[in-house]
Amino acid sequence: MPRIKLLPMLALAFMSLTAWSHGSEAAGAVSLADVVNVQKYFRAIHVMAMLLVGFGFLMVFVKKYGRSAATATYLLVSVAIPLYFLKDSLGIMGGVELDIDRLILAEFSAAGLLICAGAVLGRLKLFQYMLLAILFVPCYSLNEWILLEGGLGLIEHGALVDTGGSIVIHAFGALFGLGSIFSLTSKKEFETPIEADATSDRFSLLGSMVLWIFWPSFCAALVEPSAILGTVVNVILALCGSTLATYFVSLALRKKVSVADIANATLAGGVAIGSTCDRTVPAIAFAIGIGAGAISTFGFAVIQDKLQNLIKKTDTCGVLHLHGLPGLFGGLVALFVVKGIDVGAQLSGIGITIVLAILTGLVAGKLLSFAGSRITPYDDEEELD
Amino acid sequence: MPRIKLLPMLALAFMSLTAWSHGSEAAGAVSLADVVNVQKYFRAIHVMAMLLVGFGFLMVFVKKYGRSAATATYLLVSVAIPLYFLKDSLGIMGGVELDIDRLILAEFSAAGLLICAGAVLGRLKLFQYMLLAILFVPCYSLNEWILLEGGLGLIEHGALVDTGGSIVIHAFGALFGLGSIFSLTSKKEFETPIEADATSDRFSLLGSMVLWIFWPSFCAALVEPSAILGTVVNVILALCGSTLATYFVSLALRKKVSVADIANATLAGGVAIGSTCDRTVPAIAFAIGIGAGAISTFGFAVIQDKLQNLIKKTDTCGVLHLHGLPGLFGGLVALFVVKGIDVGAQLSGIGITIVLAILTGLVAGKLLSFAGSRITPYDDEEELD
Amino acid sequence: MPRIKLLPMLALAFMSLTAWSHGSEAAGAVSLADVVNVQKYFRAIHVMAMLLVGFGFLMVFVKKYGRSAATATYLLVSVAIPLYFLKDSLGIMGGVELDIDRLILAEFSAAGLLICAGAVLGRLKLFQYMLLAILFVPCYSLNEWILLEGGLGLIEHGALVDTGGSIVIHAFGALFGLGSIFSLTSKKEFETPIEADATSDRFSLLGSMVLWIFWPSFCAALVEPSAILGTVVNVILALCGSTLATYFVSLALRKKVSVADIANATLAGGVAIGSTCDRTVPAIAFAIGIGAGAISTFGFAVIQDKLQNLIKKTDTCGVLHLHGLPGLFGGLVALFVVKGIDVGAQLSGIGITIVLAILTGLVAGKLLSFAGSRITPYDDEEELD
């Protein structure tokens, strides 16, 4: 019956449609610089998709803690971005001229923060994620300032090769998280299994794919227009490489391919290509991706359990294996890939990051532990309704 | 075994890859105007992501009605866009010159429609959503024409401050929806609880995040290139503000933080910043976001139940609290934020929107109610297989 | 308690925010050609979203095989893109100058591959998807070369009308898949029902929407800037048309509307408009969409069961009905829509595609069948953990 009523309308509408025409598509006078900046903003939106849906849903793999993981992601991003923006506007430890560059740098700090939060996921109360953000952003900014802006005079401005943040974002975030779990894993939490199921896995794979898709924009966010295409192709090939390596190494090391490996280690190519994304060629990028995927999968399949049992601490999302090791690998591989690289600066940058991230992470974890601990880890019911 | 076969192939492929080179990246002669228009189209695609995955999946929170909500979203968008496009091409109540502007305006009308549909979600048959679209678009266009195009000579063209549609899109859509529920809530429907579960909540959070991510493109869709970056930064900070406010107010007003608040009220900053997104500064934008998040959460936590019990009607998605109140707040706040604003025009615009939306919504609801009602509300099984 | 600690910090932060200012947004000297190429890259990212989340999650409708479908998608894309990139770089069967064009062409080949994989989904082992990619890409490239590049001298370069790949991508992929299922459906597999549930359906609808959203970028990926807006509007209207037609035809042919129809046939307008997307007007595009949606829904509702029972083979995702028939329809409709079209070239292109796709698909299926078969079809547990 409804069909009968609607069909004549549709027919009428369709006939009228033949009257449509394309207007003479034109636009007002604008400058090329405006257009270039708007393109930066499109990349900034891509990065935002990675932060919220990407990192957020990758962490939804914890079956009983998915809604909290998404909520925590919202809170972490919403503290980190204004906080970094404020810091940078005030010219504390660096400071850029353009709002859009500031926004992208703020997103980078939020990315580092989300990585770090992955280590303690499910074992913080919601308000503690916000405290974590408040503690993380200044430490991250300090490291960023030393490595990229010549802060404290330790590394010459521009000497470090790390365009897409293998060292500054990924390794720092992961190692800060690793430092913080020392004070943020109770015996009960360590012994509570982290459960996933078919639905939480599918959400996690969705987050993973969103990260994969927009990763080229992450690495190219602040790259000059003429170098963007090369960067993008390198990043995509690195991700293809790590995806393939993940399958083969996961199958080789385990009886079956692990969905967790597929959701995580596939991305290791993006992590590792960060340092050299605008300085290498597709074939090398593909190789870096394969190496990073293999390292990451080995980390998840072999190192993770051994290390966690050794230190009796939990790295919920295995950020050491997705971001820590591949990030360091990416920073080191630059030594072999980039001609005329300043070896001292590169090694100093890596060394400073390792020390600073772990130390500040340890302190942050200790401070956070004073703010209380959850009764039931990995459980949405405790704080959400 | 398969590994053994594939590895040599991969090795071979990799070696050949070293032959790759970057072509000299060049492009044919094009005009800057073309490039600017293509950038508008990228924003139009972002808005489309908000319409389908954003609004669509936000409505998937209804556990038993998620597939219908997605289907309804498809149908609503597919009626509204050609219908508005047709109206505008024929020059009825306004009419723009460029196809891309027309497309964006059509998307805006679809956004208003999806907001309105959120009020009656689950209590219309599928074909009635299409009828709703056919009734909504002309009413929306009339209000848009009066407020923005000087239609009927009530408000001077260009006098209303509402770049991102707090009034024209959000408040209108929500109040139209509110008007329509008076004839579209049966006693049985009112008494049927709307159930969510962990999976429907996660889908809803996904939709919410997609809205959050692309909201800057929504507000900046028709903004001049030179003003886009300022707009984008304001919108992002407003969203950060409302996200933080939602957490604190939700916790303060309820025992636990509500996932529904997190999925919805976090977006109120985007709703409210619409009017002033290109006319304010980041600090004010952040404050507007905090205010809007607080108002919206208060609406969901306190007003919603009381109001629904008072009028014995159901606003399924609480669009009054996400879009109605924050939209009006955004329109009013412009009076204090924008220097030299035409107070009369702004207040008239808000007043006209309130009256027109509720009245036309009441009529549309009545008309729709003649087309029948569902037997079982909020149930995919009734119409889908 | 936590609120008490954080509120003063937020207040402080907010006050400091008033110090923010917009920097003078500027950018270094760049060429318009760079900007145009970066816009191509944005479209390439949109296409990547379609490949991974779009096609990937559309295939997650198989309840017990969702994680494997996503994994397979990752592997298919990660083999196809480097492989096509390599082929094209080496100048085998064609070869373009720009890396970004090469990347987009590689994505197109991956799209064809994912379509083809939909036909055998759930009945290949994971490593066989990679073999499928290795077999598919050369066959696809051969057809592409003959149809678009004048390969073998069969069709004059530029004579075929197929901008968005109705014939070259969609029909080829679907018919190759159809060819391959002849050797890749065991009796047990044919008799094993393919189950979906409310959750797998919602994931599938998500994938469907992502395809719908970014389809304009797919069709416009390699279109000249000045023709992009017209293309985009046509594609969106075609999709609106197929979405509406799907609802009406599904309701007419079945007792209830099928969610599978809504997830799939809604996209048929995008498939069919491919050939003529930059050569027609909105009204015709809308009509093509309606036709394609009707054909596709008829295929799913009527032809699929009959055909499968006739040939005793399974086309898991019904790619014949989403991509095959609407793709051929789109290629044929160009004969009536495009003035001065080379009828012989168009018909030859379609004919060659049909023959080549089915033949190479048959051979590829046979070769793949030598590499073993699954014990339990459509089951994540067999290979994943």
Coordinates of C-alpha atoms in Angstrom, one line a residue, chain A residues 2-3 6-7 10 13-14 17-22 25 32-40 42-43 46 81-83 85-87 89-90 97-102 127 130-131 134 197-199 201-203 205-206 208-210 212-214 216-218 220 224-226 228-230 232-233 236-237 239-241 243-244 247-248 251 254-260 262-263 266-267 282 286 370-371, chain C residues 2 5-6 9 12-13 16-17 19-32 34-39 41-42 45-46 48-50 52-53 56-57 60 62-63 66-67 69-71 73-75 77-79 81-82 85 99-100 103 107 126-127 130 197 199-200 203 206 214 226 229-231 233-234 237 244 247-248 251-252 280-284 286-287 290 380-385:
Chain A
P2 CA 2.7 2.6 0.9
R3 CA 4.4 1.6 -2.3
L6 CA 5.1 6.8 -3.1
L7 CA 5.7 5.5 -6.6
L10 CA 9.1 9.3 -7.2
A13 CA 10.3 13.8 -8.9
F14 CA 12.4 12.0 -11.4
L17 CA 15.1 16.1 -12.2
T18 CA 15.7 16.4 -15.9
A19 CA 15.6 20.2 -15.3
W20 CA 18.8 20.1 -13.3
S21 CA 21.9 21.6 -14.6
H22 CA 25.5 22.1 -13.4
E25 CA 31.4 26.0 -10.9
L32 CA 47.4 29.1 -2.7
A33 CA 48.7 29.4 0.9
D34 CA 45.1 29.1 2.1
V35 CA 44.5 26.0 0.0
V36 CA 47.7 24.4 1.3
N37 CA 46.7 25.1 4.9
V38 CA 43.2 23.6 4.3
Q39 CA 45.0 20.5 3.0
K40 CA 46.8 20.3 6.3
F42 CA 42.2 17.5 6.0
R43 CA 45.2 15.6 7.2
H46 CA 42.4 12.0 9.3
I81 CA 44.6 18.6 22.8
P82 CA 43.6 21.8 24.7
L83 CA 46.5 21.3 27.1
F85 CA 47.5 23.8 22.5
L86 CA 47.7 26.0 25.5
K87 CA 51.3 25.0 26.2
S89 CA 50.4 29.0 22.5
L90 CA 52.2 30.2 25.5
E97 CA 53.3 30.0 14.5
L98 CA 50.3 28.5 12.8
D99 CA 47.2 27.3 14.5
I100 CA 46.9 24.4 12.1
D101 CA 50.5 23.2 12.9
R102 CA 49.7 23.6 16.6
F127 CA 39.2 10.4 36.1
M130 CA 42.6 12.6 32.7
L131 CA 45.2 12.8 35.3
I134 CA 47.8 16.0 32.5
D197 CA 35.3 -12.3 22.2
A198 CA 34.2 -12.4 18.5
T199 CA 32.4 -9.1 18.8
D201 CA 37.6 -8.6 18.2
R202 CA 35.7 -7.3 15.2
F203 CA 35.5 -3.8 16.8
L205 CA 39.9 -5.0 13.8
L206 CA 37.8 -2.0 12.8
S208 CA 43.0 -1.3 13.4
M209 CA 41.9 -0.7 9.8
V210 CA 41.0 2.9 10.5
W212 CA 46.0 1.6 8.7
I213 CA 43.9 3.7 6.3
F214 CA 44.8 7.1 7.7
P216 CA 49.8 8.0 5.5
S217 CA 48.2 11.3 6.6
F218 CA 49.7 10.9 10.1
A220 CA 52.6 13.3 6.0
E224 CA 55.8 19.9 2.5
P225 CA 53.3 19.4 -0.4
S226 CA 55.9 18.3 -2.9
I228 CA 53.7 14.2 0.4
L229 CA 53.1 11.7 -2.4
G230 CA 56.4 10.0 -1.9
V232 CA 52.3 8.4 1.3
V233 CA 53.4 5.7 -1.0
I236 CA 51.3 2.3 2.4
L237 CA 54.0 -0.1 1.3
L239 CA 52.0 -1.2 6.1
C240 CA 51.5 -3.8 3.3
G241 CA 54.9 -5.3 4.4
T243 CA 50.6 -7.0 7.3
L244 CA 52.1 -9.8 5.3
Y247 CA 50.5 -13.4 9.0
F248 CA 53.6 -15.5 8.3
L251 CA 51.4 -18.7 11.8
R254 CA 51.7 -20.1 17.1
K255 CA 49.5 -23.0 16.1
K256 CA 46.9 -20.6 14.6
V257 CA 47.1 -17.0 13.4
S258 CA 46.2 -14.7 16.3
V259 CA 43.5 -12.1 15.8
A260 CA 45.3 -9.9 18.2
I262 CA 46.4 -9.2 13.0
A263 CA 44.8 -6.2 14.7
T266 CA 49.9 -5.2 10.9
L267 CA 50.3 -1.6 12.0
P282 CA 59.2 2.3 -1.8
F286 CA 58.3 -2.3 2.1
F370 CA 48.1 7.7 45.0
A371 CA 44.8 8.6 43.4
Chain C
P2 CA 38.4 13.6 41.8
K5 CA 40.9 18.1 42.3
L6 CA 40.4 18.6 38.6
M9 CA 43.0 22.9 37.0
L12 CA 43.0 27.7 35.4
A13 CA 43.5 26.2 32.0
S16 CA 44.9 31.0 30.3
L17 CA 43.2 30.0 27.1
A19 CA 45.7 34.2 25.6
W20 CA 45.4 32.2 22.5
S21 CA 45.5 33.9 19.1
H22 CA 45.4 32.7 15.6
G23 CA 48.8 32.9 14.0
S24 CA 49.0 34.5 10.7
E25 CA 48.2 31.4 8.7
A26 CA 50.6 31.2 5.8
A27 CA 52.5 28.5 3.9
G28 CA 55.7 28.2 1.9
A29 CA 55.8 28.5 -1.8
V30 CA 54.2 25.5 -3.5
S31 CA 52.9 24.8 -7.0
L32 CA 49.3 24.3 -8.0
D34 CA 51.5 19.8 -6.0
V35 CA 48.2 20.8 -4.5
V36 CA 46.3 18.9 -7.2
N37 CA 48.3 15.8 -6.6
V38 CA 47.7 16.0 -2.9
Q39 CA 44.0 16.1 -3.7
Y41 CA 46.0 11.4 -2.6
F42 CA 43.0 12.4 -0.5
I45 CA 42.8 7.5 1.1
H46 CA 39.0 7.5 0.6
M48 CA 41.6 2.8 0.9
A49 CA 38.8 3.3 3.4
M50 CA 36.5 1.6 1.0
L52 CA 39.5 -2.1 4.1
V53 CA 36.5 -1.0 6.2
G56 CA 36.2 -5.7 4.5
F57 CA 33.2 -5.1 6.8
V60 CA 31.7 -9.5 8.0
V62 CA 29.1 -14.0 7.8
K63 CA 28.5 -14.5 11.5
G66 CA 33.9 -12.1 10.5
R67 CA 37.4 -12.0 11.9
A69 CA 36.9 -11.9 6.5
A70 CA 38.7 -8.9 7.9
T71 CA 42.0 -10.8 8.0
T73 CA 40.8 -8.3 3.4
Y74 CA 44.1 -7.2 5.0
L75 CA 46.0 -9.9 3.2
V77 CA 45.0 -5.6 -0.1
S78 CA 48.6 -6.1 1.1
V79 CA 49.4 -8.4 -1.8
I81 CA 48.8 -3.1 -4.0
P82 CA 52.6 -3.9 -4.0
F85 CA 52.6 -1.2 -8.1
D99 CA 53.2 7.4 -8.3
I100 CA 49.9 8.7 -7.1
L103 CA 48.7 4.0 -6.3
E107 CA 43.8 0.3 -5.4
L126 CA 43.9 -17.7 4.5
F127 CA 47.1 -18.3 2.5
M130 CA 47.1 -14.4 -1.1
D197 CA 23.0 -12.4 13.1
T199 CA 25.7 -8.1 15.2
S200 CA 27.2 -9.4 11.9
F203 CA 29.0 -4.6 10.9
L206 CA 28.7 -0.3 8.6
F214 CA 33.4 7.3 -0.3
S226 CA 37.2 20.7 -13.3
L229 CA 32.1 18.1 -8.9
G230 CA 29.8 17.0 -11.7
T231 CA 31.0 13.4 -11.2
V233 CA 27.0 14.8 -7.7
N234 CA 26.1 12.1 -10.2
L237 CA 22.4 10.7 -6.9
L244 CA 15.4 3.8 -2.7
Y247 CA 13.8 -0.8 -0.5
F248 CA 10.8 -0.9 -2.8
L251 CA 9.6 -5.3 -0.1
A252 CA 7.8 -6.2 -3.4
T280 CA 25.9 12.4 -17.7
V281 CA 23.6 14.7 -15.7
P282 CA 22.1 14.3 -12.3
A283 CA 18.6 13.2 -13.5
I284 CA 20.0 10.4 -15.7
F286 CA 19.4 9.1 -10.5
A287 CA 17.6 7.0 -13.0
I290 CA 17.2 3.3 -9.6
D380 CA 36.9 -18.4 12.3
E381 CA 38.0 -21.2 14.6
E382 CA 39.7 -23.2 11.9
E383 CA 42.6 -20.9 11.3
L384 CA 42.3 -18.0 13.8
D385 CA 42.8 -17.8 17.5

